[in-house]
CSV table of N, CA, C and O in Angstrom, one decimal:
chain,number,residue,atom,x,y,z
A,179,MET,N,31.4,-53.0,-39.1
A,179,MET,CA,31.5,-51.4,-39.5
A,179,MET,C,34.0,-51.7,-39.6
A,179,MET,O,33.6,-52.5,-38.5
A,180,THR,N,33.7,-50.9,-39.9
A,180,THR,CA,35.5,-50.8,-40.3
A,180,THR,C,35.4,-49.6,-40.1
A,180,THR,O,35.2,-48.2,-40.9
A,181,ASN,N,36.1,-48.8,-39.7
A,181,ASN,CA,37.1,-47.2,-39.6
A,181,ASN,C,38.5,-47.4,-40.0
A,181,ASN,O,39.1,-47.8,-39.2
A,182,SER,N,38.5,-46.3,-40.8
A,182,SER,CA,40.4,-46.1,-41.1
A,182,SER,C,40.7,-44.9,-40.9
A,182,SER,O,38.8,-44.1,-41.3
A,183,THR,N,42.2,-44.2,-40.9
A,183,THR,CA,41.8,-43.0,-40.6
A,183,THR,C,43.2,-43.2,-41.5
A,183,THR,O,44.3,-43.9,-41.4
A,184,TYR,N,43.2,-41.7,-41.4
A,184,TYR,CA,44.0,-41.4,-43.5
A,184,TYR,C,44.6,-40.3,-42.9
A,184,TYR,O,44.0,-39.6,-42.4
A,185,THR,N,45.9,-40.0,-43.7
A,185,THR,CA,46.4,-38.2,-43.4
A,185,THR,C,45.7,-38.0,-45.2
A,185,THR,O,46.2,-38.2,-46.2
A,186,VAL,N,45.1,-36.2,-45.3
A,186,VAL,CA,45.1,-35.7,-46.9
A,186,VAL,C,46.0,-34.6,-46.2
A,186,VAL,O,46.1,-33.3,-45.5
A,187,THR,N,46.4,-34.2,-47.2
A,187,THR,CA,47.7,-33.0,-47.3
A,187,THR,C,46.9,-31.9,-48.5
A,187,THR,O,46.0,-32.5,-49.3
A,188,GLY,N,47.4,-30.8,-48.3
A,188,GLY,CA,46.4,-30.1,-49.1
A,188,GLY,C,45.4,-29.1,-48.8
A,188,GLY,O,45.1,-28.3,-49.6
A,189,MET,N,44.8,-29.6,-48.2
A,189,MET,CA,43.1,-28.8,-47.0
A,189,MET,C,44.0,-27.6,-46.5
A,189,MET,O,44.5,-27.4,-45.4
A,190,THR,N,43.1,-26.4,-47.4
A,190,THR,CA,42.8,-25.4,-46.2
A,190,THR,C,42.0,-24.8,-45.1
A,190,THR,O,42.0,-23.9,-44.8
A,191,CYS,N,40.9,-25.6,-46.1
A,191,CYS,CA,39.6,-25.1,-46.1
A,191,CYS,C,38.3,-25.4,-45.1
A,191,CYS,O,38.5,-27.1,-45.4
A,192,GLY,N,37.0,-25.6,-45.0
A,192,GLY,CA,35.8,-25.5,-45.4
A,192,GLY,C,35.3,-27.0,-46.8
A,192,GLY,O,35.0,-27.4,-46.6
A,193,HIS,N,35.0,-26.3,-47.4
A,193,HIS,CA,35.4,-25.8,-48.9
A,193,HIS,C,36.5,-27.5,-48.5
A,193,HIS,O,35.7,-28.4,-49.8
A,194,CYS,N,37.6,-27.8,-48.5
A,194,CYS,CA,38.0,-28.2,-48.9
A,194,CYS,C,38.0,-29.9,-48.5
A,194,CYS,O,38.2,-30.6,-48.5
A,195,ALA,N,37.9,-29.7,-46.9
A,195,ALA,CA,37.6,-30.6,-46.5
A,195,ALA,C,36.7,-31.2,-46.8
A,195,ALA,O,35.7,-32.6,-47.3
A,196,ARG,N,34.8,-30.8,-47.7
A,196,ARG,CA,33.8,-30.8,-48.5
A,196,ARG,C,33.7,-31.7,-49.4
A,196,ARG,O,33.4,-33.4,-49.3
A,197,SER,N,35.4,-31.1,-49.7
A,197,SER,CA,35.3,-31.9,-51.4
A,197,SER,C,36.3,-33.5,-51.1
A,197,SER,O,36.2,-34.3,-52.0
A,198,VAL,N,36.4,-33.4,-50.4
A,198,VAL,CA,37.5,-34.5,-49.6
A,198,VAL,C,36.1,-35.5,-49.1
A,198,VAL,O,35.9,-36.7,-49.6
A,199,GLU,N,35.5,-35.2,-48.4
A,199,GLU,CA,34.9,-35.8,-47.4
A,199,GLU,C,33.9,-36.7,-49.2
A,199,GLU,O,33.2,-38.0,-48.8
A,200,GLU,N,33.0,-35.8,-49.3
A,200,GLU,CA,32.3,-35.4,-50.4
A,200,GLU,C,33.1,-36.9,-51.4
A,200,GLU,O,31.9,-37.7,-52.0
A,201,GLY,N,33.9,-37.0,-52.1
A,201,GLY,CA,34.9,-37.9,-52.9
A,201,GLY,C,34.9,-39.4,-52.5
A,201,GLY,O,34.9,-40.0,-53.0
A,202,ILE,N,34.8,-39.2,-51.0
A,202,ILE,CA,35.3,-40.8,-50.5
A,202,ILE,C,34.4,-40.9,-50.1
A,202,ILE,O,33.9,-42.3,-49.7
A,203,ARG,N,32.8,-40.0,-49.7
A,203,ARG,CA,32.2,-41.0,-49.2
A,203,ARG,C,31.7,-41.9,-50.5
A,203,ARG,O,30.2,-42.5,-50.4
A,204,GLY,N,31.2,-41.3,-51.8
A,204,GLY,CA,31.4,-41.7,-53.6
A,204,GLY,C,31.3,-43.2,-52.9
A,204,GLY,O,31.4,-44.0,-54.6
A,205,LEU,N,32.1,-44.0,-52.7
A,205,LEU,CA,32.9,-45.2,-52.5
A,205,LEU,C,31.8,-46.0,-51.9
A,205,LEU,O,31.3,-45.7,-51.4
A,206,ASP,N,32.2,-47.4,-52.8
A,206,ASP,CA,30.5,-48.4,-51.9
A,206,ASP,C,31.7,-48.9,-50.9
A,206,ASP,O,32.6,-49.1,-50.4
A,207,GLY,N,30.4,-49.1,-50.5
A,207,GLY,CA,30.2,-49.0,-48.6
A,207,GLY,C,30.8,-48.1,-47.5
A,207,GLY,O,31.0,-48.6,-46.6
A,208,VAL,N,31.3,-46.9,-48.1
A,208,VAL,CA,31.2,-46.1,-47.5
A,208,VAL,C,30.1,-45.3,-46.5
A,208,VAL,O,29.0,-45.1,-46.8
A,209,THR,N,30.3,-45.0,-45.0
A,209,THR,CA,28.9,-44.9,-44.0
A,209,THR,C,28.8,-44.1,-43.6
A,209,THR,O,27.9,-42.9,-43.0
A,210,GLY,N,30.1,-43.6,-43.0
A,210,GLY,CA,30.6,-42.0,-42.9
A,210,GLY,C,32.0,-41.6,-42.9
A,210,GLY,O,33.1,-42.9,-43.3
A,211,VAL,N,31.8,-40.2,-43.6
A,211,VAL,CA,33.4,-40.1,-43.3
A,211,VAL,C,33.7,-38.4,-42.4
A,211,VAL,O,32.6,-37.8,-42.4
A,212,ALA,N,34.7,-38.5,-41.7
A,212,ALA,CA,34.9,-37.4,-40.7
A,212,ALA,C,36.8,-36.7,-40.7
A,212,ALA,O,37.1,-37.5,-41.2
A,213,VAL,N,36.7,-35.3,-40.8
A,213,VAL,CA,37.4,-34.5,-41.6
A,213,VAL,C,37.9,-33.4,-40.8
A,213,VAL,O,37.0,-33.0,-39.9
A,214,ASP,N,39.6,-34.2,-40.2
A,214,ASP,CA,40.2,-33.5,-38.8
A,214,ASP,C,40.7,-32.4,-39.9
A,214,ASP,O,42.0,-32.6,-40.0
A,215,LEU,N,40.2,-30.7,-40.0
A,215,LEU,CA,41.0,-29.7,-41.1
A,215,LEU,C,42.5,-29.5,-40.5
A,215,LEU,O,42.9,-29.1,-41.5
A,216,GLY,N,42.7,-28.8,-39.1
A,216,GLY,CA,43.5,-29.0,-38.6
A,216,GLY,C,44.7,-29.8,-38.9
A,216,GLY,O,45.4,-29.2,-39.2
A,217,THR,N,44.5,-31.3,-39.0
A,217,THR,CA,45.9,-32.3,-38.6
A,217,THR,C,45.9,-32.9,-40.2
A,217,THR,O,46.5,-34.5,-39.9
A,218,GLY,N,44.9,-32.8,-40.7
A,218,GLY,CA,44.6,-33.4,-41.9
A,218,GLY,C,43.9,-34.9,-42.1
A,218,GLY,O,43.8,-35.3,-43.3
A,219,ALA,N,43.2,-35.5,-40.7
A,219,ALA,CA,43.4,-36.3,-40.5
A,219,ALA,C,41.5,-36.7,-41.0
A,219,ALA,O,41.3,-36.3,-41.0
A,220,VAL,N,41.6,-37.7,-42.1
A,220,VAL,CA,40.1,-38.0,-41.5
A,220,VAL,C,39.8,-39.7,-41.1
A,220,VAL,O,41.1,-40.7,-42.2
A,221,THR,N,38.7,-39.8,-40.9
A,221,THR,CA,38.0,-41.3,-40.3
A,221,THR,C,37.4,-41.4,-41.5
A,221,THR,O,36.1,-40.9,-41.7
A,222,VAL,N,37.2,-42.5,-42.0
A,222,VAL,CA,36.5,-43.2,-42.9
A,222,VAL,C,35.8,-44.7,-42.5
A,222,VAL,O,36.4,-45.3,-41.9
A,223,ARG,N,34.4,-44.6,-42.1
A,223,ARG,CA,33.4,-45.5,-41.2
A,223,ARG,C,33.1,-46.6,-43.3
A,223,ARG,O,32.3,-45.5,-43.8
A,224,SER,N,33.1,-47.5,-43.4
A,224,SER,CA,32.0,-48.5,-44.1
A,224,SER,C,32.9,-49.8,-43.6
A,224,SER,O,32.9,-50.2,-42.4
A,225,THR,N,31.5,-50.3,-44.2
A,225,THR,CA,30.9,-52.2,-44.2
A,225,THR,C,32.0,-52.6,-44.4
A,225,THR,O,31.6,-53.9,-43.4
A,226,ALA,N,33.0,-52.4,-45.2
A,226,ALA,CA,34.0,-53.7,-45.3
A,226,ALA,C,35.6,-53.0,-45.0
A,226,ALA,O,35.4,-50.9,-45.8
A,227,ALA,N,36.9,-53.6,-45.7
A,227,ALA,CA,37.1,-52.8,-45.2
A,227,ALA,C,38.0,-52.2,-47.3
A,227,ALA,O,37.7,-52.9,-48.0
A,228,LEU,N,38.0,-51.0,-47.3
A,228,LEU,CA,38.6,-50.5,-48.1
A,228,LEU,C,39.7,-50.4,-49.2
A,228,LEU,O,40.9,-50.2,-48.9
A,229,SER,N,39.5,-50.1,-50.2
A,229,SER,CA,41.0,-50.2,-50.7
A,229,SER,C,42.5,-48.9,-50.9
A,229,SER,O,41.2,-47.8,-50.9
A,230,ALA,N,43.2,-49.0,-50.0
A,230,ALA,CA,43.7,-47.6,-50.8
A,230,ALA,C,43.9,-47.1,-51.6
A,230,ALA,O,43.1,-45.9,-51.3
A,231,ASP,N,44.1,-47.5,-52.4
A,231,ASP,CA,44.2,-47.4,-54.3
A,231,ASP,C,42.4,-46.7,-54.1
A,231,ASP,O,42.5,-45.0,-54.9
A,232,ASP,N,41.8,-46.9,-54.5
A,232,ASP,CA,40.7,-46.5,-54.2
A,232,ASP,C,40.4,-45.0,-53.2
A,232,ASP,O,39.7,-44.0,-53.7
A,233,VAL,N,40.0,-45.2,-51.5
A,233,VAL,CA,39.8,-43.7,-51.1
A,233,VAL,C,41.0,-42.6,-52.4
A,233,VAL,O,40.8,-41.2,-52.7
A,234,ARG,N,42.1,-43.6,-52.6
A,234,ARG,CA,44.0,-42.6,-53.0
A,234,ARG,C,43.1,-40.9,-54.4
A,234,ARG,O,43.1,-41.1,-53.7
A,235,GLY,N,42.6,-42.1,-54.4
A,235,GLY,CA,42.5,-41.9,-56.0
A,235,GLY,C,40.8,-41.6,-55.9
A,235,GLY,O,41.2,-39.8,-55.9
A,236,ALA,N,39.6,-41.4,-54.8
A,236,ALA,CA,38.5,-40.5,-54.1
A,236,ALA,C,39.5,-39.0,-53.9
A,236,ALA,O,39.1,-38.4,-54.6
A,237,VAL,N,40.1,-39.0,-53.0
A,237,VAL,CA,41.1,-37.8,-52.4
A,237,VAL,C,42.1,-37.3,-53.9
A,237,VAL,O,42.0,-35.8,-54.1
A,238,GLU,N,42.7,-37.7,-54.7
A,238,GLU,CA,43.2,-36.7,-56.2
A,238,GLU,C,42.5,-36.4,-56.7
A,238,GLU,O,42.2,-35.8,-57.1
A,239,GLU,N,41.1,-37.2,-57.0
A,239,GLU,CA,40.3,-36.6,-58.2
A,239,GLU,C,40.1,-35.6,-57.6
A,239,GLU,O,39.4,-34.3,-57.9
A,240,ALA,N,39.5,-35.3,-55.9
A,240,ALA,CA,39.3,-34.0,-55.2
A,240,ALA,C,39.9,-33.1,-54.9
A,240,ALA,O,39.8,-31.8,-55.2
A,241,GLY,N,41.0,-32.6,-56.1
A,241,GLY,CA,42.2,-32.2,-56.2
A,241,GLY,C,43.4,-31.8,-54.6
A,241,GLY,O,43.9,-31.1,-55.0
A,242,TYR,N,43.4,-33.4,-53.8
A,242,TYR,CA,43.8,-34.0,-52.8
A,242,TYR,C,45.2,-34.3,-52.6
A,242,TYR,O,44.9,-35.5,-53.4
A,243,ARG,N,45.9,-34.6,-51.6
A,243,ARG,CA,46.8,-36.3,-51.9
A,243,ARG,C,46.4,-37.0,-50.8
A,243,ARG,O,46.6,-36.5,-49.1
A,244,LEU,N,46.3,-37.6,-50.4
A,244,LEU,CA,47.5,-38.5,-49.2
A,244,LEU,C,47.9,-39.6,-49.2
A,244,LEU,O,49.0,-39.4,-50.2
A,245,THR,N,48.2,-39.5,-48.0
A,245,THR,CA,49.6,-39.4,-47.5
A,245,THR,C,50.0,-40.6,-47.0
A,245,THR,O,48.5,-41.2,-46.3
């Protein structure tokens, strides 16, 4: 298992956090996602290291920005 933490900007509510979480959960190998709305931190647990580009794509697809 691998844990990675990213910072996402633009989230302002629970719906925003759920959208990001659902987008990242759709990536292959992701087994868990935890979003801290206050800090913008998104921790992703996966079976192997994820490509930052894949995570960025999932976040942007949800309408937010990975910084």
